[in-house]
Short mmCIF file of C-alpha atoms in Angstrom, two decimals:
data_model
loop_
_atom_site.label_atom_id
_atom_site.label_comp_id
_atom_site.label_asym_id
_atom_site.label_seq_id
_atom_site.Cartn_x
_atom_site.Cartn_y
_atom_site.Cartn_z
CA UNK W 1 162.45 -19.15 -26.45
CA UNK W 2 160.54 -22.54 -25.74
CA UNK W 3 159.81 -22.49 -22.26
CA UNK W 4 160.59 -26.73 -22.27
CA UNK W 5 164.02 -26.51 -23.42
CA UNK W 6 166.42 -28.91 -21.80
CA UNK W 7 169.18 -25.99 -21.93
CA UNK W 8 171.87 -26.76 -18.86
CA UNK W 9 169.61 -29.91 -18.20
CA UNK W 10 172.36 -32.87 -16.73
CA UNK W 11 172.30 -35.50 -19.73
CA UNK W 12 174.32 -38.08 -20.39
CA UNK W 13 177.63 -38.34 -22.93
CA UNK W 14 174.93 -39.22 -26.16
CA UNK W 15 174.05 -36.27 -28.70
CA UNK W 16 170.85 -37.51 -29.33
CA UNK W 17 169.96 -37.09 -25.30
CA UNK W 18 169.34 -33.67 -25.16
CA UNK W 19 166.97 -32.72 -28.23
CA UNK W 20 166.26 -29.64 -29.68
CA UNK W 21 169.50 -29.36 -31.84
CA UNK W 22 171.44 -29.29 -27.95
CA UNK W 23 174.63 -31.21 -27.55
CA UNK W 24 175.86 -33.59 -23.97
CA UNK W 25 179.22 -31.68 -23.40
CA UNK W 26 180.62 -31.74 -20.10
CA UNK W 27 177.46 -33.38 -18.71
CA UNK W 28 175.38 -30.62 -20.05
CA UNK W 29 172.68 -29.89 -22.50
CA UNK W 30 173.92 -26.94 -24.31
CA UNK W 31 175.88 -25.83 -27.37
CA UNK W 32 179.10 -25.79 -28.88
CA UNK W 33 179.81 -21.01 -29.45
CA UNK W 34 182.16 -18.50 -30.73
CA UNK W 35 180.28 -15.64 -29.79
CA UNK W 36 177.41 -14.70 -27.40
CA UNK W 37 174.82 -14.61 -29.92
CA UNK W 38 174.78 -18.31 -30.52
CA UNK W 39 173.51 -18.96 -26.97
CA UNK W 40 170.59 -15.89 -26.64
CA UNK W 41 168.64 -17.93 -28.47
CA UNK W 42 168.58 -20.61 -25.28
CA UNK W 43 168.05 -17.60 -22.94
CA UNK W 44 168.48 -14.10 -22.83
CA UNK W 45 171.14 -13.67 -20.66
CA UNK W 46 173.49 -16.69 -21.81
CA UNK W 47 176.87 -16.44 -22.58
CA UNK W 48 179.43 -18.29 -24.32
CA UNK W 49 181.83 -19.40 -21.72
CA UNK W 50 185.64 -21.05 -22.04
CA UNK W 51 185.53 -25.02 -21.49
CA UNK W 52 187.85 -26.33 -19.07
CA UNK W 53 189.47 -28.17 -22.18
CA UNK W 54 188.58 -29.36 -25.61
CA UNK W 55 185.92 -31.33 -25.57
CA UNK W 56 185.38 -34.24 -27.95
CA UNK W 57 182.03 -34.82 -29.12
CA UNK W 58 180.77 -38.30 -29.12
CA UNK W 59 178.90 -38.31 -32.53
CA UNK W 60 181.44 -35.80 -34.56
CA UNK W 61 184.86 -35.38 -35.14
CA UNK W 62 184.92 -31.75 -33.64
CA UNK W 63 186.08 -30.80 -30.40
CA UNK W 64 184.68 -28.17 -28.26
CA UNK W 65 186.51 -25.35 -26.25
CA UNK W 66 183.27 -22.97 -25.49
CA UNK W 67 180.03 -23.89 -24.77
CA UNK W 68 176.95 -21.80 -23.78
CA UNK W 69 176.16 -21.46 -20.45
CA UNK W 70 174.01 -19.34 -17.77
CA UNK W 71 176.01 -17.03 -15.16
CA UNK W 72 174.12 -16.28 -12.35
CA UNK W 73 174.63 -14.37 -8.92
CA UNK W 74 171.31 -15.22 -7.40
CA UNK W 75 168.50 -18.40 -8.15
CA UNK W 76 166.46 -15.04 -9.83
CA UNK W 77 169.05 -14.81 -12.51
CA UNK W 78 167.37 -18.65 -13.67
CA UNK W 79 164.30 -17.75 -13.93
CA UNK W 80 164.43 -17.43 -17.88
CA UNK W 81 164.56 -21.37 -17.43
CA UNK W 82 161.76 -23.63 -16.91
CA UNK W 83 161.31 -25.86 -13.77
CA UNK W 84 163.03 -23.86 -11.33
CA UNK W 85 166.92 -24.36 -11.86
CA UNK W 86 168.95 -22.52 -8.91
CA UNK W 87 171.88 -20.60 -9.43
CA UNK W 88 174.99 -22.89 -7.88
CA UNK W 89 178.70 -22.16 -8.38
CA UNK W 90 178.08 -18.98 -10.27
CA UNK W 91 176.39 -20.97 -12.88
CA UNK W 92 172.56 -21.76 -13.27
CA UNK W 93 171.89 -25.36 -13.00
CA UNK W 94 169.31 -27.82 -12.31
CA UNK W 95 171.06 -30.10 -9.37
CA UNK W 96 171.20 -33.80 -9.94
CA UNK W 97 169.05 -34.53 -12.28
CA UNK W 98 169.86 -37.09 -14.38
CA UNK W 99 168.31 -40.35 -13.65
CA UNK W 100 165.23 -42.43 -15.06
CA UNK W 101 164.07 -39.30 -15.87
CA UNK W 102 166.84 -38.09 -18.51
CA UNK W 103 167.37 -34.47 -19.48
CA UNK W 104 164.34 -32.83 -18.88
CA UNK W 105 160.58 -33.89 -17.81
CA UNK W 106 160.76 -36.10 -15.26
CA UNK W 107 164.44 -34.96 -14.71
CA UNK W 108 163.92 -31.51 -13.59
CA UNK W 109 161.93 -32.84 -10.87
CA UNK W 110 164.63 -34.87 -9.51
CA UNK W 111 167.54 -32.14 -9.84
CA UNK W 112 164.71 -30.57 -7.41
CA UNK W 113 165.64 -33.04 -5.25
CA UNK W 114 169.21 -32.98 -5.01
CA UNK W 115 171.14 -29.62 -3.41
CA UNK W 116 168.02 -27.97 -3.21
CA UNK W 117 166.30 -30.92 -1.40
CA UNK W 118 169.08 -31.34 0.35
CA UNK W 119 169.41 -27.40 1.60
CA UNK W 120 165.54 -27.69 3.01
CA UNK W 121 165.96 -30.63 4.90
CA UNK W 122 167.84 -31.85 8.01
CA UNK W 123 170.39 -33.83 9.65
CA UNK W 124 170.98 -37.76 7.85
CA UNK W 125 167.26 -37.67 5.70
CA UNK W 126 168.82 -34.66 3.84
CA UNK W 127 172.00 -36.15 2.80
CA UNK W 128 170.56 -39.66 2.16
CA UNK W 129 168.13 -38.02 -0.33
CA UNK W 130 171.22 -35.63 -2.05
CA UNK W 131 172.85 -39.33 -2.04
CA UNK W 132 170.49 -41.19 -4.23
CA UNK W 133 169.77 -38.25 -6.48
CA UNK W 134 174.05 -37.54 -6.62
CA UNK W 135 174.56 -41.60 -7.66
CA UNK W 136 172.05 -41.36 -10.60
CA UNK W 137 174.04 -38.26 -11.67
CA UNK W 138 177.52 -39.44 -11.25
CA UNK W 139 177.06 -42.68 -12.59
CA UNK W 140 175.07 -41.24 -16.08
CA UNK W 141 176.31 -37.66 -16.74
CA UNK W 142 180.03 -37.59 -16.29
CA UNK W 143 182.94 -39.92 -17.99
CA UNK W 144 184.66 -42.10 -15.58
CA UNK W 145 187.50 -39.49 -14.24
CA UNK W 146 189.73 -42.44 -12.19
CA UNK W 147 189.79 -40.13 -9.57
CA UNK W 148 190.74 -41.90 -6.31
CA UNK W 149 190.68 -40.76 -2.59
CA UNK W 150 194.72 -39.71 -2.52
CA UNK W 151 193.89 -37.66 -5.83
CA UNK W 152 191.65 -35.52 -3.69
CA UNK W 153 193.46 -32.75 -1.32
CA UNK W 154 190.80 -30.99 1.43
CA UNK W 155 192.34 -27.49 2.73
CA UNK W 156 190.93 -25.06 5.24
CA UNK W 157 189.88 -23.51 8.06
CA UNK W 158 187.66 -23.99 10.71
CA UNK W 159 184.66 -24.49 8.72
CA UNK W 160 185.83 -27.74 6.57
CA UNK W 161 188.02 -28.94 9.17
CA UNK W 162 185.38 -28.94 12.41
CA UNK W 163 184.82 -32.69 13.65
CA UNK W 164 185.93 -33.35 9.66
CA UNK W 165 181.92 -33.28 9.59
CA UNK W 166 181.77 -31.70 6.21
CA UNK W 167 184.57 -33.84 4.89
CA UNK W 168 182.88 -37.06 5.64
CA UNK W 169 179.29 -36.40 4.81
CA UNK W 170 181.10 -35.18 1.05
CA UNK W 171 182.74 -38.83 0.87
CA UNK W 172 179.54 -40.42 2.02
CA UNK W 173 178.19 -38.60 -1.37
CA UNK W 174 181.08 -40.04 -3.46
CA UNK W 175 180.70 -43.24 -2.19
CA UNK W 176 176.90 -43.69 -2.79
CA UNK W 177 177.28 -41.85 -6.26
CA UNK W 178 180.10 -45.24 -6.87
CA UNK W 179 183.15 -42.17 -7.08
CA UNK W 180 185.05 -43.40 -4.42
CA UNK W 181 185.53 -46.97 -2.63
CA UNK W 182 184.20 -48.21 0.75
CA UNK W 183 187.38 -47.97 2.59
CA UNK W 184 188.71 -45.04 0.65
CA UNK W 185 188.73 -41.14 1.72
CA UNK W 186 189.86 -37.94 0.85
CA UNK W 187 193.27 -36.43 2.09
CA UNK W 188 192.29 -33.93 4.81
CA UNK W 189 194.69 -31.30 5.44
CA UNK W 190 192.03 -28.60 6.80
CA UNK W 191 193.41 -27.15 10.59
CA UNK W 192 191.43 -25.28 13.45
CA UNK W 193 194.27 -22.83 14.03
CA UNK W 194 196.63 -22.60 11.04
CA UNK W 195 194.31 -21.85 8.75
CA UNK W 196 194.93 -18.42 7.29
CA UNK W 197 194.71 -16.75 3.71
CA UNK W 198 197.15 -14.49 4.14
CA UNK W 199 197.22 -13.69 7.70
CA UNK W 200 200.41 -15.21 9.84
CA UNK W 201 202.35 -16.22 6.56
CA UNK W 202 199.67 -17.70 4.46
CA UNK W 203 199.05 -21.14 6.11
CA UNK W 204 196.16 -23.09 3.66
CA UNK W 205 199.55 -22.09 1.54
CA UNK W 206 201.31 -23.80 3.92
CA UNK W 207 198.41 -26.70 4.32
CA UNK W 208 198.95 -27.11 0.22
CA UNK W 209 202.46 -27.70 0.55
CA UNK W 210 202.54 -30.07 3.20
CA UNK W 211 200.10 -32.10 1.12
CA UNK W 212 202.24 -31.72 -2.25
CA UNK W 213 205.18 -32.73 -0.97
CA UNK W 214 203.34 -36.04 0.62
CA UNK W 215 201.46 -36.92 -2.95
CA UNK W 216 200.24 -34.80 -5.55
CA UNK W 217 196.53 -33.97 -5.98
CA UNK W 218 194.34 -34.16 -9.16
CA UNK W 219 191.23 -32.43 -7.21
CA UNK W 220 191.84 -28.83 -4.42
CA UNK W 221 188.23 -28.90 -2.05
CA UNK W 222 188.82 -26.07 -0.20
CA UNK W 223 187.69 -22.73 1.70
CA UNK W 224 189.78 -19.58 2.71
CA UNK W 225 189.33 -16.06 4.17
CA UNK W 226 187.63 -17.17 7.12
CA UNK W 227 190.08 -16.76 9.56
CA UNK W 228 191.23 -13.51 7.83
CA UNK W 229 188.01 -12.08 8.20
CA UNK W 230 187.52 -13.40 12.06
CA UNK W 231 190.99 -12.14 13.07
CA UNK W 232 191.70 -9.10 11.45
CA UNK W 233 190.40 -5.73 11.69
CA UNK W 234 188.59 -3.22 9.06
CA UNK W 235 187.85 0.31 9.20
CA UNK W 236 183.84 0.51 10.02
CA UNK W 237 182.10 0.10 7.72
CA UNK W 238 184.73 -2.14 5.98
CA UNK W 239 185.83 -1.30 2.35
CA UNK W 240 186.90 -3.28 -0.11
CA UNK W 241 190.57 -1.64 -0.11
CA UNK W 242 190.92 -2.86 3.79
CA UNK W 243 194.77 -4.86 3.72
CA UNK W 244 192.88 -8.29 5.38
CA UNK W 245 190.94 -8.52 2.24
CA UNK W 246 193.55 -7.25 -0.28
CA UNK W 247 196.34 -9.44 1.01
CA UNK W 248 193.60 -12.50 1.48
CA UNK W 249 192.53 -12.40 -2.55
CA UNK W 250 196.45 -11.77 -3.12
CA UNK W 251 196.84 -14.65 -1.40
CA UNK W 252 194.15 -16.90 -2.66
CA UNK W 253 195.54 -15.18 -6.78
CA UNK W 254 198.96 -16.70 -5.61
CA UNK W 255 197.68 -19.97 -4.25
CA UNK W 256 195.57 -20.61 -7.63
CA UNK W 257 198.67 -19.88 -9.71
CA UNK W 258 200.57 -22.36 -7.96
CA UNK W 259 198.07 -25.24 -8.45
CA UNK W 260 197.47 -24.40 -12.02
CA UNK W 261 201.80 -24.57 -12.18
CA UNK W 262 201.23 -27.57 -10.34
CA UNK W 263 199.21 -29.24 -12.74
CA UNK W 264 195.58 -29.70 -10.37
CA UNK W 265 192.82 -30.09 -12.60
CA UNK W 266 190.12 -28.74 -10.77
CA UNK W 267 189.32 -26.69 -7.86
CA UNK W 268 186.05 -26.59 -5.79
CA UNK W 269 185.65 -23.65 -3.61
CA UNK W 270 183.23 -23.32 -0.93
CA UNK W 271 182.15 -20.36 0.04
CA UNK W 272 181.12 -19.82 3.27
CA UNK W 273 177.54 -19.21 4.62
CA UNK W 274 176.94 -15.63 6.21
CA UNK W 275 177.77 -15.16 9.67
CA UNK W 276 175.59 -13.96 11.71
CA UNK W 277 177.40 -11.32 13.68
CA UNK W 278 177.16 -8.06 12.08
CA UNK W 279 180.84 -7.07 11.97
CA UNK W 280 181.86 -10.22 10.12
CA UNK W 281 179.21 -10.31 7.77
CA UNK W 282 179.94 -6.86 6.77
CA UNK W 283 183.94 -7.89 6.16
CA UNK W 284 182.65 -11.53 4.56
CA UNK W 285 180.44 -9.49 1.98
CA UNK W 286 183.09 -7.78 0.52
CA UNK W 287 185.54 -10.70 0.84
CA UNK W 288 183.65 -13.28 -0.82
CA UNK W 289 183.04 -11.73 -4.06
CA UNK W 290 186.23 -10.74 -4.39
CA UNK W 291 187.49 -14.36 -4.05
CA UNK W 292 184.89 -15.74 -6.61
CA UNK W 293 186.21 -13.38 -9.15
CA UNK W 294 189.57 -14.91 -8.58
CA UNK W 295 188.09 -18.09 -8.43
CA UNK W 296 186.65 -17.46 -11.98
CA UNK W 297 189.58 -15.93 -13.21
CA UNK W 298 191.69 -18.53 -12.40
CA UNK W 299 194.22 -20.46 -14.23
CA UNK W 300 193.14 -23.67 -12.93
CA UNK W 301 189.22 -24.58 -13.48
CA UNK W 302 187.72 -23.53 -10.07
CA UNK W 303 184.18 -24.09 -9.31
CA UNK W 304 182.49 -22.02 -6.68
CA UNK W 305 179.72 -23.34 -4.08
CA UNK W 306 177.75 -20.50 -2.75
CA UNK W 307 176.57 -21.73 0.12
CA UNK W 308 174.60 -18.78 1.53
CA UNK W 309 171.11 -19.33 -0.41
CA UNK W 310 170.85 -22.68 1.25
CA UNK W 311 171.70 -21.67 4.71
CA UNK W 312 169.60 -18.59 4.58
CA UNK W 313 167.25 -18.28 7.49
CA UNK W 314 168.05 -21.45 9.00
CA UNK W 315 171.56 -20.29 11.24
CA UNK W 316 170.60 -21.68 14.20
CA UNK W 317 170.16 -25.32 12.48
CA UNK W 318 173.22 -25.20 10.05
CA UNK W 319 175.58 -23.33 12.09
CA UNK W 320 176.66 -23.47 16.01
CA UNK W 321 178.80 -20.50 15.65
CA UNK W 322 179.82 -18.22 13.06
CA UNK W 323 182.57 -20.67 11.52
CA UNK W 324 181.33 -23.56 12.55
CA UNK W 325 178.29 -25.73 11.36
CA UNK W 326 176.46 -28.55 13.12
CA UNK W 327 175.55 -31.80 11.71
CA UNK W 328 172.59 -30.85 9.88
CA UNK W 329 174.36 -28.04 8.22
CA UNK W 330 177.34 -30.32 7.46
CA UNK W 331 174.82 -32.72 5.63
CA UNK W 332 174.13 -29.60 3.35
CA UNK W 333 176.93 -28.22 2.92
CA UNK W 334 178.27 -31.43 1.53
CA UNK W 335 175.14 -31.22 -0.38
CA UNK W 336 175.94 -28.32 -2.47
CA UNK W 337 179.19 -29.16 -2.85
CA UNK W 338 178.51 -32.73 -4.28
CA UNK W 339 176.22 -30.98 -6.85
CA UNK W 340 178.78 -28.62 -8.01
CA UNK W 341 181.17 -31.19 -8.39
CA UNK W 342 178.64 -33.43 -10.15
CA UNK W 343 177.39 -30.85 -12.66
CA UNK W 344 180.92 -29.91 -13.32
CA UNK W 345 182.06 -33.66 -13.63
CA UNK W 346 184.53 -33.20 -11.09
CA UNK W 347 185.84 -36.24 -8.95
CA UNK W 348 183.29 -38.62 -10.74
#
């Protein structure tokens, strides 16, 4: 495999951007599969992975409905790639980096710059750095969706909704990247106490369908399980077959199905940084890959943000409690999520 290949490099909507026979679809250097073979020849473990939607291509009359991509669990599972991608969302990607640079050379080292930047630094200097790198990105890899503030719907629990810190440093990415007005914001419907999965008759359920019935929602930003995991109890050590966390991914399954009946076009779930108390990080373990499977399984496209790379070994900056994170972790947490959304032309 050439070790420079621009493979899941951000590029912009041109065929002729990405070299090396590779194809712009869905603000991606890759290729247009059928099978799995097609894409080992871009890296070993590729795989040829369902688009959202057909895809037209700029410079043919075919449309696309797979395209090759890199599933990851950890930034290790990248490492067949040159210039350091990180795995984000389940998916191996580079972080913002389109720009001056383009897709590839000087571009990798500005995705290096974006989430990942971003995730080592601090407090305002971290976001405004994921903000420059997220405007190059927005404005050059991803069609103009129309997306406005009111298309956006924010659900959740304590995590998204504490001081609506996470919230606001997220629109202060949009804004910079030119995806959403000056005076315009999303439509926050996070709580600090009804805020349940499943527990106490499913309330982000509940959160959803307070914000439907006020205005439908192109765009779900949301997190889940938190409370679940907080107040409810597990056999220790916790299984996987505990009722919290079986009636929690029943719940988030149910949710899913309703916005894909619904007619939301994307979802971006954040998963939530390890706690630090022992008890709930054993429950959380179990719980979280459970709800990325559903995630990925999903009717509706749903993009996960792991969020525990970037927060590893710094709790006492990002976090002031187990479900709650200070300013500095805010700034990165909005961080990742921005990149997600960015690479996955969501919101742009």
């Amino acid at each position: 495999m050439d070790g420079e290949t621009h493979f899941l490099r951000a590029c912009r909507p041109d065929c002729s951007d990405c070299g090396g026979g590779l194809l712009c679809l869905h603000g991606l250097c890759t290729l247009p599969c059928t099978e799995r073979d097609a894409c080992q020849r871009l890296a070993p473990s590729a795989e040829c992975v369902d688009t959202a939607d057909s895809v037209a291509l700029v410079c043919s009359e075919r449309s696309v409905t797979a395209a090759c991509d890199l599933p990851c669990t950890a930034d290790g599972d990248c490492a067949a790639l040159s210039g350091s991608p990180r795995c984000l969302g389940g998916y191996c990607r580079y972080g913002a980096d389109v720009g001056s640079g383009g897709a590839g050379g000087a571009g990798g080292a500005g995705g290096a710059g974006g989430a990942a930047g971003a995730a080592g630094a601090a407090g305002a200097a971290g976001a405004a750095g994921a903000a420059g790198a997220a405007g190059a990105a927005g404005a050059g890899g991803c069609p103009d969706s129309g997306v406005i503030g009111a298309d956006v719907m924010v659900l959740g629990d304590m995590f998204l909704w504490q001081d609506r810190l996470i919230p606001t440093a997220l629109e202060g990415l949009a804004r910079g990247a030119g995806a959403l007005a000056t005076d315009d914001q999303y439509r926050n419907y996070t709580s600090g106490t009804t805020n349940s999965l499943a527990l106490g008759g499913r309330l982000i359920a509940q959160q959803y369908a307070t914000g439907w019935s006020e205005g439908p929602a192109r765009v779900i930003i949301m997190d889940g399980g938190g409370t679940d995991v907080l107040v409810g109890t597990c056999p220790e050590p916790p299984t996987a077959d505990c009722p919290i966390l079986v009636d929690a991914v029943a719940a988030a399954d149910e949710l899913l199905g309703q916005m894909g009946t619904d007619g939301v076009e994307d979802v971006i779930w954040v998963g939530y940084p390890g706690p630090a108390d022992a008890v709930l990080r054993a429950k959380m373990e179990l719980l979280l890959p459970l709800l990325q499977g559903v995630c990925a399984g999903s009717v509706v496209p749903c993009h996960w943000v792991d969020l525990e790379p970037p927060f590893a070994d710094h709790f006492a900056e990002y976090m002031a409690a187990d479900a709650i994170p200070t300013a500095a972790g805010a700034d990165v947490a909005a961080a990742e999520i921005w990149s997600v959304m960015q690479q996955r032309c969501v919101a742009q």
